[in-house]
Short mmCIF file of C-alpha atoms (C1' of nucleotides) in Angstrom, two decimals:
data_model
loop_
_atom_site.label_atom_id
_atom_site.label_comp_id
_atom_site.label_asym_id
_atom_site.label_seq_id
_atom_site.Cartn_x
_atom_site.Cartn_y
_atom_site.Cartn_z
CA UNK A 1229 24.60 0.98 -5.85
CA UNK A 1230 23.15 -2.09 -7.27
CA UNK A 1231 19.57 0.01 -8.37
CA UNK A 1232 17.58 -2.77 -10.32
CA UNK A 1233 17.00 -1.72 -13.50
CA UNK A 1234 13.72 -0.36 -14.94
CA UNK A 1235 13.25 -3.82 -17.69
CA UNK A 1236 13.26 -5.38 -13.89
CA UNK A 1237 9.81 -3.68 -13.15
CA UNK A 1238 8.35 -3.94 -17.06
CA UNK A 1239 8.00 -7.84 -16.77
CA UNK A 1240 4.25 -7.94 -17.68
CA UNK A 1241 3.88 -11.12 -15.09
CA UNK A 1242 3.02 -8.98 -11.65
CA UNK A 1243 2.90 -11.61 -10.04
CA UNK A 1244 6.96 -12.86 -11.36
CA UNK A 1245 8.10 -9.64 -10.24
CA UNK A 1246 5.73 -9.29 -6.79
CA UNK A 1247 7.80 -12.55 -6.05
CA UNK A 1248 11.54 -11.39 -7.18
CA UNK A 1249 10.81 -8.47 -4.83
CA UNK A 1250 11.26 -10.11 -2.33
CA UNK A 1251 14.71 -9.79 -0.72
CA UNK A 1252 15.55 -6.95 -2.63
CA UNK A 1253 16.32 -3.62 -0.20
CA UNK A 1254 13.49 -0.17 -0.73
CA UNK A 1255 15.36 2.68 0.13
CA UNK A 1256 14.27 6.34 0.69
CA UNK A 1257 15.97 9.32 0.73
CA UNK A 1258 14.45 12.19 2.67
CA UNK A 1259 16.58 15.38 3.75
CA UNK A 1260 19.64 13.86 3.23
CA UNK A 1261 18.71 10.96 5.79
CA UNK A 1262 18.29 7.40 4.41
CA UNK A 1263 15.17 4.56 5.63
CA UNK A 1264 14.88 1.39 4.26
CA UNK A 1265 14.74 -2.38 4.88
CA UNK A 1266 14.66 -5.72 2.89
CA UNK A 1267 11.21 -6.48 1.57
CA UNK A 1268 9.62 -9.59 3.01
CA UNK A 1269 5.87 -8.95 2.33
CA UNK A 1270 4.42 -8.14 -1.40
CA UNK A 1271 0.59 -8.43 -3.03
CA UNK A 1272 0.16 -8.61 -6.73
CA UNK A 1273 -3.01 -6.16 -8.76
CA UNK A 1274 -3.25 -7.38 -12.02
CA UNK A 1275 -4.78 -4.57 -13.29
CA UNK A 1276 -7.88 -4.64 -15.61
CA UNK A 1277 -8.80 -8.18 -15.31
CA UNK A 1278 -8.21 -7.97 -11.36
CA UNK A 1279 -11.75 -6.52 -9.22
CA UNK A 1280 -9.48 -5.79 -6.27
CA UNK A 1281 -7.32 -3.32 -8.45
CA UNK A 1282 -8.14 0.11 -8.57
CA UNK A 1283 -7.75 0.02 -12.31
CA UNK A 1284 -10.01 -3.00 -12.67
CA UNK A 1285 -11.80 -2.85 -16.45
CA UNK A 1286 -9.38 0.03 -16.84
CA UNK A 1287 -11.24 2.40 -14.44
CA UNK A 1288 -9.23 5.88 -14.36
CA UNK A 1289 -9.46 8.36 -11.59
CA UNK A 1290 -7.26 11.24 -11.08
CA UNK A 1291 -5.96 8.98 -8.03
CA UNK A 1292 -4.69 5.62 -10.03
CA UNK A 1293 -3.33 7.34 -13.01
CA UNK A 1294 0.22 6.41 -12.02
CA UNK A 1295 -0.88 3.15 -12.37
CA UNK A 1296 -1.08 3.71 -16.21
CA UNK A 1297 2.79 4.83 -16.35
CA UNK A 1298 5.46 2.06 -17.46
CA UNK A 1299 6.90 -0.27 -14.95
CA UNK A 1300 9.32 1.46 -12.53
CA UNK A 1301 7.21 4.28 -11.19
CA UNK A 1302 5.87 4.80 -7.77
CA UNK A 1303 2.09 4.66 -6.96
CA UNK A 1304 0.92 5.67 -3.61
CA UNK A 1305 -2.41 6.42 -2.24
CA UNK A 1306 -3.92 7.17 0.84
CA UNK A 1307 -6.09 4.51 2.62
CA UNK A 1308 -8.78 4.94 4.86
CA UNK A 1309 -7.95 8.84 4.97
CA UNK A 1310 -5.12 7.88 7.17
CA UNK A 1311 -2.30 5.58 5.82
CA UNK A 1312 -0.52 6.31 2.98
CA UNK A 1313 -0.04 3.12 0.84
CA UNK A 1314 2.85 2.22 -1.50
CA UNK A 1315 3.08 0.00 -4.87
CA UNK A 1316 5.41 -0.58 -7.41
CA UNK A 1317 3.81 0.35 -10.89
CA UNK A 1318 4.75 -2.94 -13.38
CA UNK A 1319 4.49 -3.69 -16.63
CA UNK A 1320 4.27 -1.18 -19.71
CA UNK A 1321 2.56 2.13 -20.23
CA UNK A 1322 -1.17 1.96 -20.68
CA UNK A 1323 -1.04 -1.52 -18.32
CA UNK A 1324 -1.91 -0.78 -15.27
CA UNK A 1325 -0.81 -3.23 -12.66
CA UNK A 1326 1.44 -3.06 -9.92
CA UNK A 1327 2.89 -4.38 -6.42
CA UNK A 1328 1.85 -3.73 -3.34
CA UNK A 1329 4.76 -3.83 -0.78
CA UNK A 1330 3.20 -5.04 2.96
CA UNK A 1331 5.81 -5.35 5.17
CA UNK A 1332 9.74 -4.61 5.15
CA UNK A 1333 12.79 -5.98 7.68
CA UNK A 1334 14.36 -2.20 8.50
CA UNK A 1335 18.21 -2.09 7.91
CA UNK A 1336 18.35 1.74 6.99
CA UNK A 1337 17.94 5.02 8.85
CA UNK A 1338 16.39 3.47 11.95
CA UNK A 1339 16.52 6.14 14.51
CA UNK A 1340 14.70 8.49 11.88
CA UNK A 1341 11.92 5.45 11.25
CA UNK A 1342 11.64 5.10 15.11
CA UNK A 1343 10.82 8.91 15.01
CA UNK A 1344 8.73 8.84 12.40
CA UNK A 1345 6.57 6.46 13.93
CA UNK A 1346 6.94 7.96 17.10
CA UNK A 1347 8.46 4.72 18.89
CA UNK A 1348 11.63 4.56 21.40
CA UNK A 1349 11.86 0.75 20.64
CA UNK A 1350 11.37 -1.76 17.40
CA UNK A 1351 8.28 -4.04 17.75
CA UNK A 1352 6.50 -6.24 15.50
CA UNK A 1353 4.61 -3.77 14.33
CA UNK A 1354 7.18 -1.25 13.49
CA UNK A 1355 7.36 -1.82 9.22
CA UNK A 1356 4.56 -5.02 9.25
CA UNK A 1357 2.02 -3.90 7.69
CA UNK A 1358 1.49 -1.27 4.58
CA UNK A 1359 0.71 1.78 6.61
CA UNK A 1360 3.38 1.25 8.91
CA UNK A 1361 5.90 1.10 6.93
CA UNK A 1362 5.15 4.08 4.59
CA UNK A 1363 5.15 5.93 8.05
CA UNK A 1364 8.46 4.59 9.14
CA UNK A 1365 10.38 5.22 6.27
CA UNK A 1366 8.59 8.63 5.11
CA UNK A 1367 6.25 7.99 2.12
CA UNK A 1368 3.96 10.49 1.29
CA UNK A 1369 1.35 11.10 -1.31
CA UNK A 1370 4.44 13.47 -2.30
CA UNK A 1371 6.25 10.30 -4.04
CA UNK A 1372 3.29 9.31 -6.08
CA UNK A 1373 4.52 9.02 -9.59
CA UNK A 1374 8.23 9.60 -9.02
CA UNK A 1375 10.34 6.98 -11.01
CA UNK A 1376 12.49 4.30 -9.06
CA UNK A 1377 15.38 5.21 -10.92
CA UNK A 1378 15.33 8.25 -9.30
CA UNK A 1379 17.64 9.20 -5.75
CA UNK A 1380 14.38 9.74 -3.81
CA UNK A 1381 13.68 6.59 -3.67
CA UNK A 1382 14.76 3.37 -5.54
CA UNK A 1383 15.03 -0.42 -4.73
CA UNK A 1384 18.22 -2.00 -5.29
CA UNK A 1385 19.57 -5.90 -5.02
CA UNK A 1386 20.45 -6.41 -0.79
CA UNK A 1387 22.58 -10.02 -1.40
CA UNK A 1388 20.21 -11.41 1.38
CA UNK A 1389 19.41 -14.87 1.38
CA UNK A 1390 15.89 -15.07 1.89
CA UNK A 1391 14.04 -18.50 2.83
CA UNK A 1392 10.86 -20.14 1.03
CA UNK A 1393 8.41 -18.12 -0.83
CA UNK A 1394 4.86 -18.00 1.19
CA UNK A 1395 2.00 -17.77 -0.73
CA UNK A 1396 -1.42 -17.01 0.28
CA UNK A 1397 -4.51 -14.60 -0.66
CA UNK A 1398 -4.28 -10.94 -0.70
CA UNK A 1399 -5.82 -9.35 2.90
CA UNK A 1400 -8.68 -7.20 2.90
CA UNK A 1401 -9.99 -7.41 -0.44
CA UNK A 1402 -13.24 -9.22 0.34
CA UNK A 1403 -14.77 -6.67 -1.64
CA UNK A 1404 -13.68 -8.33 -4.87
CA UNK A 1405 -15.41 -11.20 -5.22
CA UNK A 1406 -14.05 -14.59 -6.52
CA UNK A 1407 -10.80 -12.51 -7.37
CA UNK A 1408 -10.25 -12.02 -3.34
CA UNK A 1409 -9.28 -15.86 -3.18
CA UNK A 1410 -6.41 -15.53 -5.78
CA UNK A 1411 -3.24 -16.63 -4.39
CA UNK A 1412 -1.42 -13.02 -5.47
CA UNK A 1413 0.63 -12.12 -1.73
CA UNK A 1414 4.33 -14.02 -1.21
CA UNK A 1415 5.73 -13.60 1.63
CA UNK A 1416 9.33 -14.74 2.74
CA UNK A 1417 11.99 -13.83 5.19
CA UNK A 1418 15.77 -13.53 5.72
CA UNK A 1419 17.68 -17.00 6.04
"C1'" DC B 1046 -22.62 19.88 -3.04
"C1'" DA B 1047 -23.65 15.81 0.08
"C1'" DA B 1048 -22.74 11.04 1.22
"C1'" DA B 1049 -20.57 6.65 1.30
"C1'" DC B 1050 -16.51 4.03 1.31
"C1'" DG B 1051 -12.09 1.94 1.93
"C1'" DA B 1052 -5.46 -2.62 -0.81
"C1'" DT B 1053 -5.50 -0.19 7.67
"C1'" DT B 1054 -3.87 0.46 12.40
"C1'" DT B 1055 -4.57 0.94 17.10
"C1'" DT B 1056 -6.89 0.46 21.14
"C1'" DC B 1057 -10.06 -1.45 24.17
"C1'" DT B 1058 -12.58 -5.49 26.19
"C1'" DG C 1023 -11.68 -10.55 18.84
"C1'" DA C 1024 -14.37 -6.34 18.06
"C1'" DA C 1025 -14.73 -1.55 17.13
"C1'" DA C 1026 -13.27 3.09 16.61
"C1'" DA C 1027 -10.46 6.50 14.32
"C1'" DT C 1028 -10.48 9.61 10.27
"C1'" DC C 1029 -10.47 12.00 5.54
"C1'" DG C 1030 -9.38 12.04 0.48
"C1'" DT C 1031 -11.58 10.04 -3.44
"C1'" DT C 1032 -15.44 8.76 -5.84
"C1'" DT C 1033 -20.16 8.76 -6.89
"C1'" DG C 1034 -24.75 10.35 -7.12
"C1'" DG C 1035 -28.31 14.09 -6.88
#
DNA sequence: CAAACGATTTTCT
DNA sequence: GAAAATCGTTTGG
């Protein structure tokens, strides 16, 4: 089933891999029913040289330690008490730095995502945005830490030709200073 | 143990 | 465009 392979996610460039994400097809597996659309929206924390990473200067909490795993695992976290948000883990062990995935095109399992998010139609904000689409396709704080080579939930290559790379500075990280203006989120979508 | 704070979304004006 | 909703995590006393 095309599942991209973990060296894929190891690349210690974040921002390399925030970009090859794009186009590629998240999938998630949840009592037997399959969600999951082509990603068209990805941010880039660079870990500890990054102030709007959680693991900035290799701060640890209970919450980012998944972030410390090799490349390949899932790290999600809850936002705002409400939205549960999802990131690829990159890189090696002990280098914490990951992708953020914003915003996906759904393709899988859409009557289950339009009851998950408690919708009788799509809409532009149906999977735009990180909250929204964790609640469309099912991620919980329950996946936190489970590998992507697993048959919960994996990425794999979709064959979709996607159109030119958008780049622009990451939203809602005015808390980090200088670092906020980095150009770390490509966007792109479906040709 | 109390208090402040979000890698956001939705709704209201 | 502005503001509320809402609670787990983190920090400080």
């Amino acid at each position: 089933m095309n599942k991209l392979p973990l060296s894929f996610y190891q690349n210690p460039d974040v921002c390399a891999v925030a970009r090859e994400l794009l186009g590629k097809e998240l999938l998630v597996n949840s009592d037997g029913v399959t969600t999951g659309g082509i990603i068209i929206d990805t941010e880039a924390y660079a870990g500890a040289c990054d102030r709007a990473c959680h693991s900035y200067n290799y701060r640890r909490t209970p919450r980012n330690e998944s972030m410390y795993r090799s490349g390949g695992t899932v790290y999600v976290y809850i936002c705002y008490g409400i939205h549960h948000l999802f990131n690829v883990v990159t890189s090696e062990e002990g280098d914490p730095q990951g992708v953020m995935i914003r915003a996906i095109h759904p393709t899988q399992g859409i009557e289950q995502m339009l009851a998950n998010r408690k919708k009788s139609k799509i809409d532009k904000t149906f999977t735009n945005g990180p909250g929204a689409l964790t609640a469309a396709l099912g991620i919980t704080i329950a996946h936190n830490g489970l590998s992507l080579e697993g048959d919960r939930i994996y990425i794999r290559e979709s064959g979709v030709k996607m159109g030119p790379i958008k780049v622009g500075t990451r939203i809602g990280v005015d808390y980090a200073g200088s670092d906020a203006l980095l150009p770390y989120r490509f966007c792109s979508v479906p040709q």
